[in-house]
mmCIF file of C-alpha atoms in Angstrom:
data_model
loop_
_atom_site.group_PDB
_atom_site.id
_atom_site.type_symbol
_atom_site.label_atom_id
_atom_site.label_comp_id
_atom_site.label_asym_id
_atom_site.label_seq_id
_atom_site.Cartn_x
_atom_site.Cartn_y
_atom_site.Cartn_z
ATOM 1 C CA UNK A 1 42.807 -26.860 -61.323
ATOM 2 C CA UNK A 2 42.394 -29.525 -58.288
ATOM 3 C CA UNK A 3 43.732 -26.714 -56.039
ATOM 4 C CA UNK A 4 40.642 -24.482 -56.813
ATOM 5 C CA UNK A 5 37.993 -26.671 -54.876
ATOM 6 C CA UNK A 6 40.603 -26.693 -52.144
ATOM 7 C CA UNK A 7 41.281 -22.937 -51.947
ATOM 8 C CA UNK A 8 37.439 -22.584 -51.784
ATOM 9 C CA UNK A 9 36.870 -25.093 -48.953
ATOM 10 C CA UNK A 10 39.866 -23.045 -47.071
ATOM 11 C CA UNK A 11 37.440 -19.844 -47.736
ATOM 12 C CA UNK A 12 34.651 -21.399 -46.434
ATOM 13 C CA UNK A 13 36.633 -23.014 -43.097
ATOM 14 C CA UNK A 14 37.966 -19.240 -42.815
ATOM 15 C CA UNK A 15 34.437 -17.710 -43.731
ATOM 16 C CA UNK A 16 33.123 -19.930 -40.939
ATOM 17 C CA UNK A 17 35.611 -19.160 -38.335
ATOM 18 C CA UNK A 18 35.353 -15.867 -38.288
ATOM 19 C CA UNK A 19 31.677 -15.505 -38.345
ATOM 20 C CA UNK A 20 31.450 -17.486 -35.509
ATOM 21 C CA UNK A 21 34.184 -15.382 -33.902
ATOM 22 C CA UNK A 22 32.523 -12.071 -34.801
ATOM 23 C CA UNK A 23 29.301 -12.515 -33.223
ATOM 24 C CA UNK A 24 26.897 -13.578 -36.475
ATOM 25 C CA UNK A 25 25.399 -16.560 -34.220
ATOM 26 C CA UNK A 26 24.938 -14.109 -31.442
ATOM 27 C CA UNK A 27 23.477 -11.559 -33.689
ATOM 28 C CA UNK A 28 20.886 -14.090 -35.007
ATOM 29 C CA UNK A 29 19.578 -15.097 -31.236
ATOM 30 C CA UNK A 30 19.198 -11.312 -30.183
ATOM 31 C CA UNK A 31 17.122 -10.451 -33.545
ATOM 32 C CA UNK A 32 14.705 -13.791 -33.090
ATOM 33 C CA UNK A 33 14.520 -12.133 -29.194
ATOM 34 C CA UNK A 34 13.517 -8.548 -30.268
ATOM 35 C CA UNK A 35 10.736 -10.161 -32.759
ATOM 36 C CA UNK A 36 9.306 -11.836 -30.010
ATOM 37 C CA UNK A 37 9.000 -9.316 -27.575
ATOM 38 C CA UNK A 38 7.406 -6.908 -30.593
ATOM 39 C CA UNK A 39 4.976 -10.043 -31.412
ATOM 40 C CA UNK A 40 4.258 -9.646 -27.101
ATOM 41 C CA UNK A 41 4.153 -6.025 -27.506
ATOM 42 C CA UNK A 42 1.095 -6.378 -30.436
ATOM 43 C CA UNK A 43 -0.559 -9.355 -28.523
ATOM 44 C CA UNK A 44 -0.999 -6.991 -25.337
ATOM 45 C CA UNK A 45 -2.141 -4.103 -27.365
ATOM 46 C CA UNK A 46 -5.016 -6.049 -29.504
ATOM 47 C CA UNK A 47 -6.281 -7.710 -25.929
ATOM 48 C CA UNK A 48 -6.567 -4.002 -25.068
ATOM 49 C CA UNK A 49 -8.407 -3.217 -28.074
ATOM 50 C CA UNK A 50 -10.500 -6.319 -28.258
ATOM 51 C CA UNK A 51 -12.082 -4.829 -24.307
ATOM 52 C CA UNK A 52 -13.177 -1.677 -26.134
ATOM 53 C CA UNK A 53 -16.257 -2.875 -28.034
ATOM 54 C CA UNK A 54 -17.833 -4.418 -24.657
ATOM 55 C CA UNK A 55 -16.684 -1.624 -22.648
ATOM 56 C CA UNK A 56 -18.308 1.032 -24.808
ATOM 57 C CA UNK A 57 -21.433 -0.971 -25.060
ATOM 58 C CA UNK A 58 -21.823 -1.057 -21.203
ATOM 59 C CA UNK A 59 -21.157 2.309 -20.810
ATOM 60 C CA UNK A 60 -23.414 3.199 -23.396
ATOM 61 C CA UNK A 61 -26.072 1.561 -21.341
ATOM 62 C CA UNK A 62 -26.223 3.898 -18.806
ATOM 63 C CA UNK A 63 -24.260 6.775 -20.184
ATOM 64 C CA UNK A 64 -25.881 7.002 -23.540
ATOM 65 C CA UNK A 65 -26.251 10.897 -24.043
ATOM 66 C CA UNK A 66 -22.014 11.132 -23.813
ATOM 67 C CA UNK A 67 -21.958 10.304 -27.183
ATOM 68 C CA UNK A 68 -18.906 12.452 -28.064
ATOM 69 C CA UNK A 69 -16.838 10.353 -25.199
ATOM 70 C CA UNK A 70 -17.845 7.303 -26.876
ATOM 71 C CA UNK A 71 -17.322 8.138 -30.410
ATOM 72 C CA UNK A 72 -14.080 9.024 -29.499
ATOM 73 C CA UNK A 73 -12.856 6.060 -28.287
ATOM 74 C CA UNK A 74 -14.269 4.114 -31.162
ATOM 75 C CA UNK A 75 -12.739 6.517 -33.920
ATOM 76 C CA UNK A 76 -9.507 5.889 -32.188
ATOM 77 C CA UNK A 77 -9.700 2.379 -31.997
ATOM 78 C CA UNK A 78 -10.885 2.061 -35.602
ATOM 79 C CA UNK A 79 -7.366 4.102 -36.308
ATOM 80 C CA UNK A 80 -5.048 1.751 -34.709
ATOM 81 C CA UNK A 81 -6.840 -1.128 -36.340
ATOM 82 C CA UNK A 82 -5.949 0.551 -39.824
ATOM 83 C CA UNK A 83 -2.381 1.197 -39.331
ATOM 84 C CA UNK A 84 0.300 -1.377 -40.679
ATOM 85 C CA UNK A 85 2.991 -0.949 -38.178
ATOM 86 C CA UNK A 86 6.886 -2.115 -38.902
ATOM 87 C CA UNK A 87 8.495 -2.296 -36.007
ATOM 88 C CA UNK A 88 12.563 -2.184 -38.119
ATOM 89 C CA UNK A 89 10.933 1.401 -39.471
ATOM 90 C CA UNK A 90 11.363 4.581 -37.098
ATOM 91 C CA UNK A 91 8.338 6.620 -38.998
ATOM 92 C CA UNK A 92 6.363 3.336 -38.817
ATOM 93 C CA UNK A 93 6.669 2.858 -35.401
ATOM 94 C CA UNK A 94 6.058 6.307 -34.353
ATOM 95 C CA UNK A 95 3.036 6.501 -35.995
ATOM 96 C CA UNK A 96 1.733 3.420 -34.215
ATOM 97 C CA UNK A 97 2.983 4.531 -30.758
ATOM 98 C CA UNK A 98 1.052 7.889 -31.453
ATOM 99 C CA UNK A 99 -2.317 6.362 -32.276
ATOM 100 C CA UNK A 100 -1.978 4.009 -29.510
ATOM 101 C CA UNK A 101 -1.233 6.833 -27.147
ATOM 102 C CA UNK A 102 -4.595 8.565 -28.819
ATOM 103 C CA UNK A 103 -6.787 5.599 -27.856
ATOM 104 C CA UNK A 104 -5.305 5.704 -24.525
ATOM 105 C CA UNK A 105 -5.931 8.964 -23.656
ATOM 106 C CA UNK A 106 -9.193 8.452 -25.177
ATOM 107 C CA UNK A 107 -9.916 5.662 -22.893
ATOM 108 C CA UNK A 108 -8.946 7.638 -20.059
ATOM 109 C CA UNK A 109 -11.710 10.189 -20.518
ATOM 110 C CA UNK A 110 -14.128 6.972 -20.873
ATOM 111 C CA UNK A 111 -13.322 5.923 -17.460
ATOM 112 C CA UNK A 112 -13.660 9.362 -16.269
ATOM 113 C CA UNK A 113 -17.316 9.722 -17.228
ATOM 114 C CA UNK A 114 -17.825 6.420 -15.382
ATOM 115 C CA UNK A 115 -17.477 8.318 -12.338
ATOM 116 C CA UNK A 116 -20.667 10.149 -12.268
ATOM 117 C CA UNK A 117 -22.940 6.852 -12.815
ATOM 118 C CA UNK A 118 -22.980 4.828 -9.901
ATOM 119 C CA UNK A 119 -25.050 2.267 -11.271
ATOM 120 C CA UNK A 120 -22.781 1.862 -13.627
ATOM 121 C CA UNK A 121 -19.684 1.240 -11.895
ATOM 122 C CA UNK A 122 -21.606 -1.405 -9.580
ATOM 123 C CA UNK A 123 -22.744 -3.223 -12.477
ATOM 124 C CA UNK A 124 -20.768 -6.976 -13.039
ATOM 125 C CA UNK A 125 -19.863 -6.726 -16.596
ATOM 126 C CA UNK A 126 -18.792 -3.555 -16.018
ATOM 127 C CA UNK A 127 -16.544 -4.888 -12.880
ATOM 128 C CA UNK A 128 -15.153 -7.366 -14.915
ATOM 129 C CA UNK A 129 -14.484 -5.172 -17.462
ATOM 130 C CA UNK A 130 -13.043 -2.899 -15.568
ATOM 131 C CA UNK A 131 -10.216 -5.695 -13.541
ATOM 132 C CA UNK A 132 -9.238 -7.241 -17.391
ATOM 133 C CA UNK A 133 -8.472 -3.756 -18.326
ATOM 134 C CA UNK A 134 -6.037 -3.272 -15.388
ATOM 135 C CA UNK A 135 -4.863 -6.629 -15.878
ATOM 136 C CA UNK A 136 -3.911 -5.286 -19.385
ATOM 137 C CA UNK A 137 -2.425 -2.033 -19.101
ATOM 138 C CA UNK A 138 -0.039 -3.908 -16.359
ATOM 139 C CA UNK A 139 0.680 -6.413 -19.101
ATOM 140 C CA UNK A 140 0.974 -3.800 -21.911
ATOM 141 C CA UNK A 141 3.792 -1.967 -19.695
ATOM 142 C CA UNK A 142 5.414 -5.193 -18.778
ATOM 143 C CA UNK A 143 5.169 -6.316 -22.684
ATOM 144 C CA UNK A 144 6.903 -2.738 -23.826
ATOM 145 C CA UNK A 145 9.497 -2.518 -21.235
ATOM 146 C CA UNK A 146 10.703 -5.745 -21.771
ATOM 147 C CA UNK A 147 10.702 -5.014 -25.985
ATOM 148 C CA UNK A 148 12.348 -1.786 -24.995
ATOM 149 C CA UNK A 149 15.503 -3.790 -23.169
ATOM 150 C CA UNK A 150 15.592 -6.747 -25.884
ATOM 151 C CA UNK A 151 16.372 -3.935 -28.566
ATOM 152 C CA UNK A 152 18.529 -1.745 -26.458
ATOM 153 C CA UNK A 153 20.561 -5.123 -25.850
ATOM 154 C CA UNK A 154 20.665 -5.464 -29.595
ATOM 155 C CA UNK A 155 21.825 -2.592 -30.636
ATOM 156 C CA UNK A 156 24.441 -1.816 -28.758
ATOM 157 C CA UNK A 157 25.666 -5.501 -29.231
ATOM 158 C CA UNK A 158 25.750 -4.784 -33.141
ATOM 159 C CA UNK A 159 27.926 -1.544 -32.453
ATOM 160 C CA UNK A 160 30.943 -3.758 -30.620
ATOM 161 C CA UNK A 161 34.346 -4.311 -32.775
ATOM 162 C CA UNK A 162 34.438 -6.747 -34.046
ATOM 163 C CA UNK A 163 30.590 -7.463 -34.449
ATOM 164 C CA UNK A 164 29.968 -3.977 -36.426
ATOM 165 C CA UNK A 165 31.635 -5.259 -39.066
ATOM 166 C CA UNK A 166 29.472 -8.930 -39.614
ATOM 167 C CA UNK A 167 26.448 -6.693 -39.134
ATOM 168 C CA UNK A 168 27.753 -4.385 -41.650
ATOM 169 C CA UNK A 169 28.772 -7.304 -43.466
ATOM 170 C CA UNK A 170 25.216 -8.643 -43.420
ATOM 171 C CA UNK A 171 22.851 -5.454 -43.194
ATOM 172 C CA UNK A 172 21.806 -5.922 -39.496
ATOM 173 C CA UNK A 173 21.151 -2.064 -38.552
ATOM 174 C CA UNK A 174 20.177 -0.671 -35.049
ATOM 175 C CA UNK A 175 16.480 -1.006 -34.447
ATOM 176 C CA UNK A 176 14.612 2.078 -33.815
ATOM 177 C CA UNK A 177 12.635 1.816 -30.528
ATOM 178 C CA UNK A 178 10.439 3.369 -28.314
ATOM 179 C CA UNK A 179 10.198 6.997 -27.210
ATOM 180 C CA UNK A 180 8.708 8.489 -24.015
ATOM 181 C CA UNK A 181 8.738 11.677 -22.880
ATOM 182 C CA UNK A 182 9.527 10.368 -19.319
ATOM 183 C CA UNK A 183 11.284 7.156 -19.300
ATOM 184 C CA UNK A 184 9.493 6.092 -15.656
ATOM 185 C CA UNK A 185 6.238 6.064 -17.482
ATOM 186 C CA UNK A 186 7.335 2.516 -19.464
ATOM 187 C CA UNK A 187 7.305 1.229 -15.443
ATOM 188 C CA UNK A 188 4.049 2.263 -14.486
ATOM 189 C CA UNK A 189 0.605 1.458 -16.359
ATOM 190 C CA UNK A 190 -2.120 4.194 -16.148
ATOM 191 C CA UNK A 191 -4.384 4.228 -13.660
ATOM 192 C CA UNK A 192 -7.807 2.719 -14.194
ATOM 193 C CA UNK A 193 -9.017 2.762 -10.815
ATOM 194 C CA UNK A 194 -12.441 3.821 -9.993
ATOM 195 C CA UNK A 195 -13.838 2.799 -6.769
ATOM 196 C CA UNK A 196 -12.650 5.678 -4.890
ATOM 197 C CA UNK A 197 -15.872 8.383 -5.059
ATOM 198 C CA UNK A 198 -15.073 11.705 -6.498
ATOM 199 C CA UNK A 199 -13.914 14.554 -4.570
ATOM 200 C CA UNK A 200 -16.976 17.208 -3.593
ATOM 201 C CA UNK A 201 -16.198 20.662 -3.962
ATOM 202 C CA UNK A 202 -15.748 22.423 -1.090
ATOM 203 C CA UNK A 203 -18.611 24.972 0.240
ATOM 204 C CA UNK A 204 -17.523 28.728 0.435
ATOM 205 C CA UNK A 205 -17.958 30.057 3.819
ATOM 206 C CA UNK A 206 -20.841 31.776 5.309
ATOM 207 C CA UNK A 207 -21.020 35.000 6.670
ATOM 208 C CA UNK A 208 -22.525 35.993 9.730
ATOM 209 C CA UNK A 209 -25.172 38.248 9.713
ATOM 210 C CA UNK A 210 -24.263 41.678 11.662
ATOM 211 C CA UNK A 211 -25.285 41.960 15.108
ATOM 212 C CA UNK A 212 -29.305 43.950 15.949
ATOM 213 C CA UNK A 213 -30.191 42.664 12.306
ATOM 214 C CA UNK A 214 -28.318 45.582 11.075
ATOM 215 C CA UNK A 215 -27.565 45.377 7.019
ATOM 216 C CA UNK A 216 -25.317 47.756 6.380
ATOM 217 C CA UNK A 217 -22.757 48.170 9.849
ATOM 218 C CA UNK A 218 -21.749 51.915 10.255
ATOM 219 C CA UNK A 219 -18.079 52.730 9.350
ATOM 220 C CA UNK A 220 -15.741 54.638 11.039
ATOM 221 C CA UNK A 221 -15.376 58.710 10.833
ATOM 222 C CA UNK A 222 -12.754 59.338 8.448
ATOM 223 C CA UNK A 223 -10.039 61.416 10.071
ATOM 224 C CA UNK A 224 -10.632 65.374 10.313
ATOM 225 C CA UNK A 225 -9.353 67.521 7.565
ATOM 226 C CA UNK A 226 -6.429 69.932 8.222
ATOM 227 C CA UNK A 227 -7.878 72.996 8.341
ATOM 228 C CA UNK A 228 -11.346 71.779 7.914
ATOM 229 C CA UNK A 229 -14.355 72.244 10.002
ATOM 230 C CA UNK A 230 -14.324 69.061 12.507
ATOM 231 C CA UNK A 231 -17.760 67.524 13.987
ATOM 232 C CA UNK A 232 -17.774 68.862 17.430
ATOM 233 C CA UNK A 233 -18.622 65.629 20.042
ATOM 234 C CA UNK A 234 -22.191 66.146 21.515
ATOM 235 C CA UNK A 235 -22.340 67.092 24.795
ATOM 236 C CA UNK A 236 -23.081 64.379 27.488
ATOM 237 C CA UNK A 237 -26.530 65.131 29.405
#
């Protein structure tokens, strides 16, 4: 009987050794990581969404009658605000990534309509609307790259012998993550720029009026017919 509680302790030594050996400590530090860059990654998109309400107002100042512009943006927000996003579940996150890439594109066509309002883009709230939304979209990037690295770094440290097995042993699974169509897009935030002044189409060329005020200039004989009847050349006086 005494050599029960001493068998156990010898587990537990053993049980201790090898988790320590196989990565469990290690596992722990990069899953705390990859929770804080998601909690970034949230933090960056509800600063985003927080600008909308102003921004909408202010453009509805001067752009009032493009009301379909501005409901969209608002319907868009209002989505994103309703969704309950897990960041451990692939359909979860998907979702979320697709409504905020809905509000962004949304947002997009906002800023376009700025364009033709010049009172609007020279107004101050606008202006400083307009720098903590580029100040955003920069940190937004920054905020999902870096979430994209912490969980790339996690899950292929949770697929190395021997740590598969103490994440198998525990449950730890790979982490779904982020999906772009084009992988330099996660480096570069859109463009919110407007000061540049839009491009004017350019004017179709004129054409000059024919020569004596003539409408309609004469065109040439067409050749003579074989066989035919040619127009005999009048004869010079």
């Amino acid at each position: 009987m005494r050599a029960v509680p001493f068998v156990r302790g010898l587990l537990l030594a053993l049980v201790v050794l090898l988790l320590s050996g196989c990565g469990y400590n290690q596992i722990q530090g990069k899953d705390e990581a990859v929770k804080a860059g998601w909690s970034e990654v949230l933090n960056q998109y509800k600063r985003r969404a927080d600008l909308i309400p102003n921004l909408v107002a202010t453009v509805k100042g001067y752009a009032g009658h493009e009301q379909q512009v501005l409901t969209a943006v608002t319907e868009a927000r209002a989505k994103v605000s309703q969704i309950t996003v897990n960041a451990d579940d692939a359909a979860s996150l998907a979702q979320y990534q697709a409504a905020q890439g809905e509000l962004a594109q949304a947002l997009g066509r906002l800023m376009m309509v700025t364009e033709a309002y010049p009172n609007l883009k020279a107004d101050q709230q606008f202006l400083a609307l307009q720098t903590q939304l580029e100040g955003t979209e920069n940190r937004i990037t920054v905020a999902r790259g870096r979430y994209i690295q912490l969980v790339q770094d996690y899950n292929t440290y949770i697929r190395k012998f021997p740590v598969n097995l103490t994440a198998m042993l525990f449950g730890y699974k790979a982490k779904p993550n982020f999906t772009v169509e084009n992988e330099a897009q996660i480096q570069q935030a859109p463009s919110v720029d407007f000061s540049a002044p839009p491009v004017a189409p350019a004017a179709a060329p004129s054409v000059a009026p024919a020569p004596g005020g003539v409408v309609n200039p004469p065109q040439p004989a067409s050749p003579p017919v074989q066989g035919g009847n040619a127009p005999q050349a009048a004869e010079t006086q």
